[in-house]
mmCIF file of C-alpha atoms in Angstrom:
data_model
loop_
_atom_site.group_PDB
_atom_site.id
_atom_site.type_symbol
_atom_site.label_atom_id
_atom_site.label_comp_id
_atom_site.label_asym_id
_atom_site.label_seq_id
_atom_site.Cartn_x
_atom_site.Cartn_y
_atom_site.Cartn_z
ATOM 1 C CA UNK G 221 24.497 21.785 14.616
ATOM 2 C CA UNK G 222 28.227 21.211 15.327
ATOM 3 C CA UNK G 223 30.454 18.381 15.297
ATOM 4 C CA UNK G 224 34.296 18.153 16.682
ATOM 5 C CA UNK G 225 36.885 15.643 17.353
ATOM 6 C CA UNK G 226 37.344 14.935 21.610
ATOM 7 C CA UNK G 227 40.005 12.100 21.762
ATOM 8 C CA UNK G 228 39.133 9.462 20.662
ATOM 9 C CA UNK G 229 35.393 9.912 19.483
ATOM 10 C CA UNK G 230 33.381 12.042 17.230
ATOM 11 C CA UNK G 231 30.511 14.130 19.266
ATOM 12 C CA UNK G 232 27.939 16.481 16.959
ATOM 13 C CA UNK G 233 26.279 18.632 19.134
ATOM 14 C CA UNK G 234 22.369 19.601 18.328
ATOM 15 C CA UNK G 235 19.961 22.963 19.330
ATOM 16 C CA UNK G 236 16.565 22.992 18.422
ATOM 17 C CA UNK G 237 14.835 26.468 18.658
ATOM 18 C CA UNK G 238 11.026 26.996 18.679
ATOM 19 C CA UNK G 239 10.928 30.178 16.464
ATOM 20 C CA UNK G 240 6.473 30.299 16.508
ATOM 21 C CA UNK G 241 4.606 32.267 18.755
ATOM 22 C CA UNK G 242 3.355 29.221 20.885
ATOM 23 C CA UNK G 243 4.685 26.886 22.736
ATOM 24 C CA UNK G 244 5.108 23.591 21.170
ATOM 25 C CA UNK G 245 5.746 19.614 21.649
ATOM 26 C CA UNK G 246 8.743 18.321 20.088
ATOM 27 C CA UNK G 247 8.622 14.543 19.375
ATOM 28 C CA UNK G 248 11.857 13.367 20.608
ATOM 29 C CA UNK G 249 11.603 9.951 18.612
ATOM 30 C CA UNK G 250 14.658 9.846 15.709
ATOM 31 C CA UNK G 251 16.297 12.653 17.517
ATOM 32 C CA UNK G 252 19.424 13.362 19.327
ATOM 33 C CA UNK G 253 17.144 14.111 22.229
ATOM 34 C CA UNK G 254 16.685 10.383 22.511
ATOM 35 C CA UNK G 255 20.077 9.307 21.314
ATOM 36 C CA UNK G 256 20.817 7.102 18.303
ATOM 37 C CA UNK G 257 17.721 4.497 18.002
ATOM 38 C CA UNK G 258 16.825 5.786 14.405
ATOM 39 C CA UNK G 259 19.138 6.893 11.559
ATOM 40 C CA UNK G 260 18.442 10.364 12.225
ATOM 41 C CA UNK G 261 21.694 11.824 10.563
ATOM 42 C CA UNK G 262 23.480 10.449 7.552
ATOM 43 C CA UNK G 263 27.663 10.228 7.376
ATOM 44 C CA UNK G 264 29.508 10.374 3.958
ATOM 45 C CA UNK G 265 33.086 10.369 3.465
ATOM 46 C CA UNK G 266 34.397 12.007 0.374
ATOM 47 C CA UNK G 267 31.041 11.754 -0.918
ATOM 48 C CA UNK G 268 30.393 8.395 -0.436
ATOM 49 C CA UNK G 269 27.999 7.155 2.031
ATOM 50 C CA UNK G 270 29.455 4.587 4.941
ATOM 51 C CA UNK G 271 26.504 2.901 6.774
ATOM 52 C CA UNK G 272 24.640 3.584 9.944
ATOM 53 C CA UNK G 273 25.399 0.408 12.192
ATOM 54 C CA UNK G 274 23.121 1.679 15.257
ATOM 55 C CA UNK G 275 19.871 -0.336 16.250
ATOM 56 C CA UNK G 276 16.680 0.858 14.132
ATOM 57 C CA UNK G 277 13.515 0.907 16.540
ATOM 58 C CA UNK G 278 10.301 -0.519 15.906
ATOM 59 C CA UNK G 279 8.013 1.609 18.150
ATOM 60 C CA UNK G 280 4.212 2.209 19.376
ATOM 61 C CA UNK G 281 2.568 5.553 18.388
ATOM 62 C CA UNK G 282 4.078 8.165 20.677
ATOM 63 C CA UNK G 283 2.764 8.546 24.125
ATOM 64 C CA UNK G 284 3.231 12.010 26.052
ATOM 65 C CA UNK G 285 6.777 10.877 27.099
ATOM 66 C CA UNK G 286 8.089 10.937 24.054
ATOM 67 C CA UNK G 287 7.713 14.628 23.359
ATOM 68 C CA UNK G 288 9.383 17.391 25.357
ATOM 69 C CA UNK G 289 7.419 20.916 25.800
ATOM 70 C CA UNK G 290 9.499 23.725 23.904
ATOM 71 C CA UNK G 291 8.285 26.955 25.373
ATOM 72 C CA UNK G 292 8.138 29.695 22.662
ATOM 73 C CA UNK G 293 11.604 31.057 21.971
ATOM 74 C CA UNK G 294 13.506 28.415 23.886
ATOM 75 C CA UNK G 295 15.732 26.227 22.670
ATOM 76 C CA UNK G 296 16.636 22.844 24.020
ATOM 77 C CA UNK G 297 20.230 20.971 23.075
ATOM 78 C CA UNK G 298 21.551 17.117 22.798
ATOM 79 C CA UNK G 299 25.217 15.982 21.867
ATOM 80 C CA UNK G 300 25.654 12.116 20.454
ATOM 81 C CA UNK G 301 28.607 10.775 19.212
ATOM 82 C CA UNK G 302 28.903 9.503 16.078
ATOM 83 C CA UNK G 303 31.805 7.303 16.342
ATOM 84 C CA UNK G 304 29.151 5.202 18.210
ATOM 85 C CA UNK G 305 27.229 4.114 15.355
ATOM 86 C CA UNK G 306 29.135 5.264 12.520
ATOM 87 C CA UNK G 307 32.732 3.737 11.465
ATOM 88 C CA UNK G 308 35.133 6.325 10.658
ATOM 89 C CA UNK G 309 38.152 4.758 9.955
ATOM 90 C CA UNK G 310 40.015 6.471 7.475
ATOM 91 C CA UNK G 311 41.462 9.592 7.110
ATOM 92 C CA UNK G 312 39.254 12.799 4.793
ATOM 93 C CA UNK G 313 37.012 15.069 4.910
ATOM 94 C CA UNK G 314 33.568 13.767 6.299
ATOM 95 C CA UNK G 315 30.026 15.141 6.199
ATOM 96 C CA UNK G 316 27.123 14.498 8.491
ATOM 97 C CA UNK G 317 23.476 15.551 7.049
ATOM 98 C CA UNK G 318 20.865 15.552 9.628
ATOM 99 C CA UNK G 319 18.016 13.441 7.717
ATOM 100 C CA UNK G 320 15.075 13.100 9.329
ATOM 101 C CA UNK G 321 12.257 16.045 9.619
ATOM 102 C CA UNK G 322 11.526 17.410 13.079
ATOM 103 C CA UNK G 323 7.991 16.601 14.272
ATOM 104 C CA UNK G 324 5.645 18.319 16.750
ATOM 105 C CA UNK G 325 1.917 19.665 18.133
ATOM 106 C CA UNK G 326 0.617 22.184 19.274
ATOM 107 C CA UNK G 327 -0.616 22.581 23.289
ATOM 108 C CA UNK G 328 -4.078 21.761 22.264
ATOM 109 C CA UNK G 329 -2.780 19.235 20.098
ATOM 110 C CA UNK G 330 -0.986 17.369 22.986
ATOM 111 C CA UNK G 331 -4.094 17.594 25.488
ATOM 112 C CA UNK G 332 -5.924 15.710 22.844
ATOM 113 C CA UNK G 333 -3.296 13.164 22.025
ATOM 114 C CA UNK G 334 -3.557 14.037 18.465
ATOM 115 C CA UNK G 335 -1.114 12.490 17.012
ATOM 116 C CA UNK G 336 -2.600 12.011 13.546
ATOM 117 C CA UNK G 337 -1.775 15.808 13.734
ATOM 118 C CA UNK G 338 1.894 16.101 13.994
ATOM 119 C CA UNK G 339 3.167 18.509 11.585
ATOM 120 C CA UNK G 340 6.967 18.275 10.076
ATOM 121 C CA UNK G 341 9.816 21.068 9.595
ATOM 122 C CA UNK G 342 12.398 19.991 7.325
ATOM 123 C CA UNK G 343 15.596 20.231 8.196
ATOM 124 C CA UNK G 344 18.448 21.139 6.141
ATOM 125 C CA UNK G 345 21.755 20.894 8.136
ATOM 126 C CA UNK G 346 25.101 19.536 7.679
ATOM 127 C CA UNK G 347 28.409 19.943 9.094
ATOM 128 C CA UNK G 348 31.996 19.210 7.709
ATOM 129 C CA UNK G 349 35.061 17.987 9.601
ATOM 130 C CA UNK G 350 38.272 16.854 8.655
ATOM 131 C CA UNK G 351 39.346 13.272 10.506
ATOM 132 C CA UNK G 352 42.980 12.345 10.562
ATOM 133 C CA UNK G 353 44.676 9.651 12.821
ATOM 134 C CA UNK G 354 41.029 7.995 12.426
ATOM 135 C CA UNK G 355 43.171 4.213 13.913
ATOM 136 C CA UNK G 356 42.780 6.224 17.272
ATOM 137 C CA UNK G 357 38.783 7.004 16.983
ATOM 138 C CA UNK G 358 36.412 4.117 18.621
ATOM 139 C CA UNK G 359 34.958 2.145 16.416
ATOM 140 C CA UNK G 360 30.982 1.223 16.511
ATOM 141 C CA UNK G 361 30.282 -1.073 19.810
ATOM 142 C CA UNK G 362 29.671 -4.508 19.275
ATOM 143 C CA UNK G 363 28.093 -6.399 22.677
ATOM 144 C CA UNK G 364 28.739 -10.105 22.953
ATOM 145 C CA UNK G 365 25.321 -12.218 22.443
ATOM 146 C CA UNK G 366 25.098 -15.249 24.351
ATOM 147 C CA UNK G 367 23.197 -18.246 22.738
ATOM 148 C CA UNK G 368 21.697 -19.905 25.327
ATOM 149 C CA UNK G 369 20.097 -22.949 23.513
ATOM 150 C CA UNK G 370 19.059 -23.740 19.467
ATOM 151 C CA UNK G 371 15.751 -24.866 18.731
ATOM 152 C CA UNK G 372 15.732 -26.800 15.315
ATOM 153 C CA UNK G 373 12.635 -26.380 13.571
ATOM 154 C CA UNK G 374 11.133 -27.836 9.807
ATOM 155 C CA UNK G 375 11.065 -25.396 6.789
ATOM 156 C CA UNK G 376 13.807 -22.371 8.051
ATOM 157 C CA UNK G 377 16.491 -24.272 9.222
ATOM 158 C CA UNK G 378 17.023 -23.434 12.917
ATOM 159 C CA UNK G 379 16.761 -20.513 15.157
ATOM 160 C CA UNK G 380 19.026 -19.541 17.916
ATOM 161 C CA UNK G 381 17.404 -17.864 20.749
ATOM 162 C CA UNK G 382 19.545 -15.783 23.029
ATOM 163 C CA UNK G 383 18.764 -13.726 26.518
ATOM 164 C CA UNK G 384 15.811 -16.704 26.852
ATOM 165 C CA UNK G 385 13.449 -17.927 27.404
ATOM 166 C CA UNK G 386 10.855 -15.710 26.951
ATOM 167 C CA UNK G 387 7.501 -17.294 24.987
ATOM 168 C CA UNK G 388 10.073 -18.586 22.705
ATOM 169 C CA UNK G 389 7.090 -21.122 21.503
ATOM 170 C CA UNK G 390 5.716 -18.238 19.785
ATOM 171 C CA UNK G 391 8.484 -16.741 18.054
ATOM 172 C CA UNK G 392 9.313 -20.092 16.800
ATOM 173 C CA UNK G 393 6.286 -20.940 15.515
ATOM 174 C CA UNK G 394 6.411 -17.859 13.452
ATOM 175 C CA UNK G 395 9.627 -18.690 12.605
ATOM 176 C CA UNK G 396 8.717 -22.128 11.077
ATOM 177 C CA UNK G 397 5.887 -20.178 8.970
ATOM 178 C CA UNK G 398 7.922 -18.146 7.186
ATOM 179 C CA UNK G 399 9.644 -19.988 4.543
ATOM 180 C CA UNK G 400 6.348 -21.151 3.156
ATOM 181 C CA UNK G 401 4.517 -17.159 4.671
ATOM 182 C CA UNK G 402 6.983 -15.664 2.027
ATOM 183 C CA UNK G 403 6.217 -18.379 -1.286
ATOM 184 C CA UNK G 404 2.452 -17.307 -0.601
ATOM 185 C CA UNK G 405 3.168 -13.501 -0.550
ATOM 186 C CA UNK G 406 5.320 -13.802 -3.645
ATOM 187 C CA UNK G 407 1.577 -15.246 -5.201
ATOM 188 C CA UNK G 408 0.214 -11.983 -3.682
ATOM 189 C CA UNK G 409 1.973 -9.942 -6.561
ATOM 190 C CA UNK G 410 2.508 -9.413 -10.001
ATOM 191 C CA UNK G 411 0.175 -6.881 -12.856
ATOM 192 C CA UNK G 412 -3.758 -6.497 -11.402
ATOM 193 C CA UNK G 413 -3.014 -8.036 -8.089
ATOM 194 C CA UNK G 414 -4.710 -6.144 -5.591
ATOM 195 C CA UNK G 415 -2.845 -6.916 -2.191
ATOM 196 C CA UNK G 416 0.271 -6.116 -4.136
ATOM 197 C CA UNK G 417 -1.761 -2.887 -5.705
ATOM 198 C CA UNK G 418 -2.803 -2.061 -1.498
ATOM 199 C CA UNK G 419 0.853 -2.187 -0.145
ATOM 200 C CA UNK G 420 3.162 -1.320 -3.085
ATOM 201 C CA UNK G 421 0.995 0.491 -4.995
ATOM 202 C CA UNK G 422 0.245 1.118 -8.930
ATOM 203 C CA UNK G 423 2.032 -1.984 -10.464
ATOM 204 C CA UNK G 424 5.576 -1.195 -12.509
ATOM 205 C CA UNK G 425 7.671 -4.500 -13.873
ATOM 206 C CA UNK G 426 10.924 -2.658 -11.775
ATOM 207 C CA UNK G 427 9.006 -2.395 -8.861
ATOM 208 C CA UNK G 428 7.148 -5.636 -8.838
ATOM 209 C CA UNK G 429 10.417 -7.123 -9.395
ATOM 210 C CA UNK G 430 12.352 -5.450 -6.214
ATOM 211 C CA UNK G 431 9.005 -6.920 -4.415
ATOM 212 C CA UNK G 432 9.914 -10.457 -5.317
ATOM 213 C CA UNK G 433 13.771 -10.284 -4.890
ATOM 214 C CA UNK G 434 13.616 -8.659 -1.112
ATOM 215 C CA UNK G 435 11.125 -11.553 -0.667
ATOM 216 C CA UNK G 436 13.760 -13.910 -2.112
ATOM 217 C CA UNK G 437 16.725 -11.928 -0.011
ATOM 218 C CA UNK G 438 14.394 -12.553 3.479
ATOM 219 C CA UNK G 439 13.574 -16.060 2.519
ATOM 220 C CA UNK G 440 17.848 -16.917 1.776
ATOM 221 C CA UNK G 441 17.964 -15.224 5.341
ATOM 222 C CA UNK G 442 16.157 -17.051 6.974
ATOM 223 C CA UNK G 443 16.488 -20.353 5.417
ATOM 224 C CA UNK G 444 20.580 -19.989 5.911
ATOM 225 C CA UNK G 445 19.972 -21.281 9.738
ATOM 226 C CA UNK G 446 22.575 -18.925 11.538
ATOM 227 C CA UNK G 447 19.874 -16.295 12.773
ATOM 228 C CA UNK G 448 19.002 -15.389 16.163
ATOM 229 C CA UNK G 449 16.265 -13.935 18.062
ATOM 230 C CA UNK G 450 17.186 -11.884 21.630
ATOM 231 C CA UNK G 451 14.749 -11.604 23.544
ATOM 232 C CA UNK G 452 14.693 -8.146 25.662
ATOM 233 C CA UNK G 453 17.697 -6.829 23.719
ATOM 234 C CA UNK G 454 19.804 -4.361 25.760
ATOM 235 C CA UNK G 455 18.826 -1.499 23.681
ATOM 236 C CA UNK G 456 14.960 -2.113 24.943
ATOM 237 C CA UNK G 457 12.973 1.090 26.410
ATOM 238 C CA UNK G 458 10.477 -0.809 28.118
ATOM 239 C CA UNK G 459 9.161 1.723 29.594
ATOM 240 C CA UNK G 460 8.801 3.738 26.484
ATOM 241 C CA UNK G 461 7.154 2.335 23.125
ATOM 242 C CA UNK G 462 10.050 0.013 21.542
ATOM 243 C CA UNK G 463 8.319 -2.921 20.270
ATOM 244 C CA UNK G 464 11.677 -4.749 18.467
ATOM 245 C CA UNK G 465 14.560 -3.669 16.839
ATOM 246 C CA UNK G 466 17.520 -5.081 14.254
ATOM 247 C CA UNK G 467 20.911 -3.485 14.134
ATOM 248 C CA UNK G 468 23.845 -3.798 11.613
ATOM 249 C CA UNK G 469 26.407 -4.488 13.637
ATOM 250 C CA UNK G 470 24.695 -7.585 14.614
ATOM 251 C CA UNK G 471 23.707 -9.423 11.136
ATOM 252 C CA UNK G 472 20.726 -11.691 11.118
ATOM 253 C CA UNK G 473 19.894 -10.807 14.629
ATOM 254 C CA UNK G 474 16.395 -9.286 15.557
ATOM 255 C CA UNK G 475 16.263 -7.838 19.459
ATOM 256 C CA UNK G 476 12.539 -8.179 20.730
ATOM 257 C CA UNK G 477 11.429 -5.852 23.609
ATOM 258 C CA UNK G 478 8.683 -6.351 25.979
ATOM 259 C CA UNK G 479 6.113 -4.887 24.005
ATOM 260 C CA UNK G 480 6.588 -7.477 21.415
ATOM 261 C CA UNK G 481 5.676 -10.307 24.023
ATOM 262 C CA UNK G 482 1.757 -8.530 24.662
ATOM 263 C CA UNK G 483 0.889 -9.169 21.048
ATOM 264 C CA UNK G 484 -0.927 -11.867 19.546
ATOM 265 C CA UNK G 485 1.068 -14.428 17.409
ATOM 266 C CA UNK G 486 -0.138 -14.791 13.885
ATOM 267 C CA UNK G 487 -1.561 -12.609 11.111
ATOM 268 C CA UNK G 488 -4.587 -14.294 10.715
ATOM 269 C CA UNK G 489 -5.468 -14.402 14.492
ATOM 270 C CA UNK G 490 -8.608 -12.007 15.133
ATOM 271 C CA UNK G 491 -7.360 -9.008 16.342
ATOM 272 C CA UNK G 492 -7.215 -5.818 14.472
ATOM 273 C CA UNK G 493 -3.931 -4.799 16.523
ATOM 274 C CA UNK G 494 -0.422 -5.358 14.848
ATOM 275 C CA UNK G 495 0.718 -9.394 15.802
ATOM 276 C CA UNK G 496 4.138 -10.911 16.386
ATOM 277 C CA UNK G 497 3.993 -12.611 13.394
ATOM 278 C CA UNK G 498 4.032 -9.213 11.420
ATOM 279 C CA UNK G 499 6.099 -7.681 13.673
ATOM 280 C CA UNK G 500 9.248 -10.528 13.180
ATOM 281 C CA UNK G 501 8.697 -9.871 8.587
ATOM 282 C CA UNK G 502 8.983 -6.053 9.433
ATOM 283 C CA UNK G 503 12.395 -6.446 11.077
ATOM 284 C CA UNK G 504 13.558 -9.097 8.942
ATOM 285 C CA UNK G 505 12.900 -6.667 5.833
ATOM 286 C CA UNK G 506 14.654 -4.337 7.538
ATOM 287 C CA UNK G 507 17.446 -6.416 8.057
ATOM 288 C CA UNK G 508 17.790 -7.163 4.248
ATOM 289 C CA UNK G 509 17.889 -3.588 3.765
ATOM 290 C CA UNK G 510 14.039 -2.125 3.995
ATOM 291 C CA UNK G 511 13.679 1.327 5.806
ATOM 292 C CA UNK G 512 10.788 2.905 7.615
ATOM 293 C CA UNK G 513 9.757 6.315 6.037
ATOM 294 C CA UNK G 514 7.627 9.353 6.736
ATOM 295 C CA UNK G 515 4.043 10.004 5.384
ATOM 296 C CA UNK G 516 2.346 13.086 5.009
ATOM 297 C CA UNK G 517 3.549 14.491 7.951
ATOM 298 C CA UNK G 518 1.981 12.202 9.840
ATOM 299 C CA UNK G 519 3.576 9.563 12.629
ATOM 300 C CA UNK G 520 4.862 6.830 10.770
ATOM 301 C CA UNK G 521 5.814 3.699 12.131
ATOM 302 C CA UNK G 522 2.228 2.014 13.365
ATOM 303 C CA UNK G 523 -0.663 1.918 11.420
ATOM 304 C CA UNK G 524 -2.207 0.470 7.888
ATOM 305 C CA UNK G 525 -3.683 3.600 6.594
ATOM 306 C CA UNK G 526 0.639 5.087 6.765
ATOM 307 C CA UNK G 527 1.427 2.570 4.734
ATOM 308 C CA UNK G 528 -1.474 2.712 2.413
ATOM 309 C CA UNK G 529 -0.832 6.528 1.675
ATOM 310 C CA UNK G 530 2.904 5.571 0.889
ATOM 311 C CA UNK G 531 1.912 2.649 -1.147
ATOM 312 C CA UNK G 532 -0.642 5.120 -2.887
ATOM 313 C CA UNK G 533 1.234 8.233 -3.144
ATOM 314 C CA UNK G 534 4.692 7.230 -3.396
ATOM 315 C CA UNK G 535 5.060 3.380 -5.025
ATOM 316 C CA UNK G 536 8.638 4.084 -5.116
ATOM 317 C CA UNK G 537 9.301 4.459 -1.687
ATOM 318 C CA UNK G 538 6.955 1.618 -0.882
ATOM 319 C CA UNK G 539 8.663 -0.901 -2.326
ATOM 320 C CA UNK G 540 11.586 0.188 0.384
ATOM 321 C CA UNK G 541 9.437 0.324 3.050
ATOM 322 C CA UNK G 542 9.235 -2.435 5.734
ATOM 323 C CA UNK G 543 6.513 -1.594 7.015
ATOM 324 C CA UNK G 544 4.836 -1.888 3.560
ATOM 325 C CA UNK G 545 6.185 -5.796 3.569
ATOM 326 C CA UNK G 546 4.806 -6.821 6.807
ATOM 327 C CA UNK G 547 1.629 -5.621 5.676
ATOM 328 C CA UNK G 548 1.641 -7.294 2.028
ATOM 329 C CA UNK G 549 2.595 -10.082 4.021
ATOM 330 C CA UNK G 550 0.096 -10.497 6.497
ATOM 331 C CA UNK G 551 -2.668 -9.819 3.960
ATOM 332 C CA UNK G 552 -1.224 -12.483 2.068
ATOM 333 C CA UNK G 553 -1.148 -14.998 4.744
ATOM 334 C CA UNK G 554 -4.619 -14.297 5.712
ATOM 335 C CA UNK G 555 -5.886 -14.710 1.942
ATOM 336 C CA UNK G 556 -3.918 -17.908 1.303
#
């Protein structure tokens, strides 16, 4: 890992070695290998963290696509630029932490699509660079969104839909749900209830009470009336596994990609596959300031039983987890 100043950006540089005896698949998903679609490195000035505004992918499980074969002893290389997602604008001494474990199988592994078996390696990496004349570094982009039309609904003020249409009946109708979706999941907690016990774990007053107030924050969100859905955001892999995304340089904005448009609508519609419905509470918890962590080694990102081993093993990170909202959510929609 190295990172220098060329002109007027920031660009880290990345090598990834396979050091076993075998050859190996490297998942390329919240890598540089993909570019910046996850918060894959942290950037701290002075100590002090200054916040990733690049989009945040929601994503299918892997497909062979999104791993690159890393022949024993090889080593394969990205470079991203920082200044892309990252705003360094004052002079000092920065650090940038990669954050995320590498993930990977085996050959065998791969042929089977295993991914229930993808293994971890921690990484512990970081890099130090002094920035001065930072007024001359690019700042984060920013791409103009286009409203093409507002659609006024009952119960969360109105949505603005942009890059449409595109089934906007259905994300509407979701979006009219949630107001009242989020006072029913707020029942769905408290001491010995057990949807909140499923998806956040063994009940604590503290974390019971960040439950209800990222509720409260996604409810004042979306209730405010200056939000926006984009449908096929320009970020969109389509023909990878993005299924949505939210970004922090665009507030109250959620980008849908085309694999959000194949799902069903709402929680309760018979299907045991993730719906649209569950899909638009994950990003808007994420938008509030939710995450999407690692369990066990495993994938993370797509599945119940991921977010039932975080809710069981690790309550605190639960409670942070977006994932874990849509979820409690859901459940509680269907149960109401």
């Amino acid at each position: 890992m190295a990172c220098n100043r060329a002109l007027s950006a920031v660009a880290c540089s990345f090598e990834f070695t396979n050091n076993a005896d075998e050859d190996l698949y490297l998942l390329k998903h919240s890598t540089p290998l993909e570019g910046f679609y996850s918060e894959f490195v942290s950037v701290s000035l002075d100590g002090g963290p200054i916040p990733y505004q690049g989009p945040i992918a929601y994503r299918m499980p892997p497909a062979k696509n999104g791993f690159v074969l890393l022949k024993a002893g090889k080593s394969i290389s990205a470079t991203v630029q920082i200044t892309d997602v990252f705003n360094t604008d004052t002079d000092g001494l920065y650090t940038v932490q990669y954050s995320r474990p590498l993930q990977y199988l085996s050959v065998n592994e791969m042929s089977a699509m295993s991914i229930d078996e993808l293994k971890d390696s921690s990484v512990q990496k970081s890099i130090q660079i002094y920035l001065e004349d930072t007024h001359l570094l690019l700042r984060p982009k920013k791409e103009g969104i286009k409203i093409d039309h507002t659609v006024l609904v009952q119960g969360c003020a109105s949505a603005n839909i942009a890059n449409g249409p595109h089934m906007d009946s259905d994300t509407l109708d979701i979006h009219k749900r949630l107001c009242a979706g989020i006072d029913k999941a707020l029942k769905q907690t408290g001491n010995g209830n057990s949807v909140y016990k499923s998806w956040f774990g063994t009940y604590s007053s503290a974390r019971d009470a960040t439950v209800k107030e990222t509720y409260q924050k996604i409810k004042d969100t979306v209730s405010t009336g200056e939000i926006t859905y984009y449908n096929d955001g320009p970020e969109c892999q389509n023909d990878a596994d993005f299924v949505s995304y939210s970004c922090a340089g665009y507030p109250n904005v959620i980008f849908l990609c085309q694999n959000y448009y194949d799902k069903m609508k709402f929680c309760s519609d018979e299907n045991a596959n993730i719906k649209k419905e569950q899909i638009i509470m994950h990003e808007w918890a994420k938008v509030v300031g939710c995450t999407d962590h690692l369990v066990f080694g495993g994938y993370y990102g797509y599945g119940a039983l991921n977010s039932i081993l975080l809710a069981f093993t690790d309550p605190e990170k639960a409670v942070e987890d977006a994932h874990n909202y849509a979820y409690h959510y859901c459940e509680s929609m269907v149960k109401s």
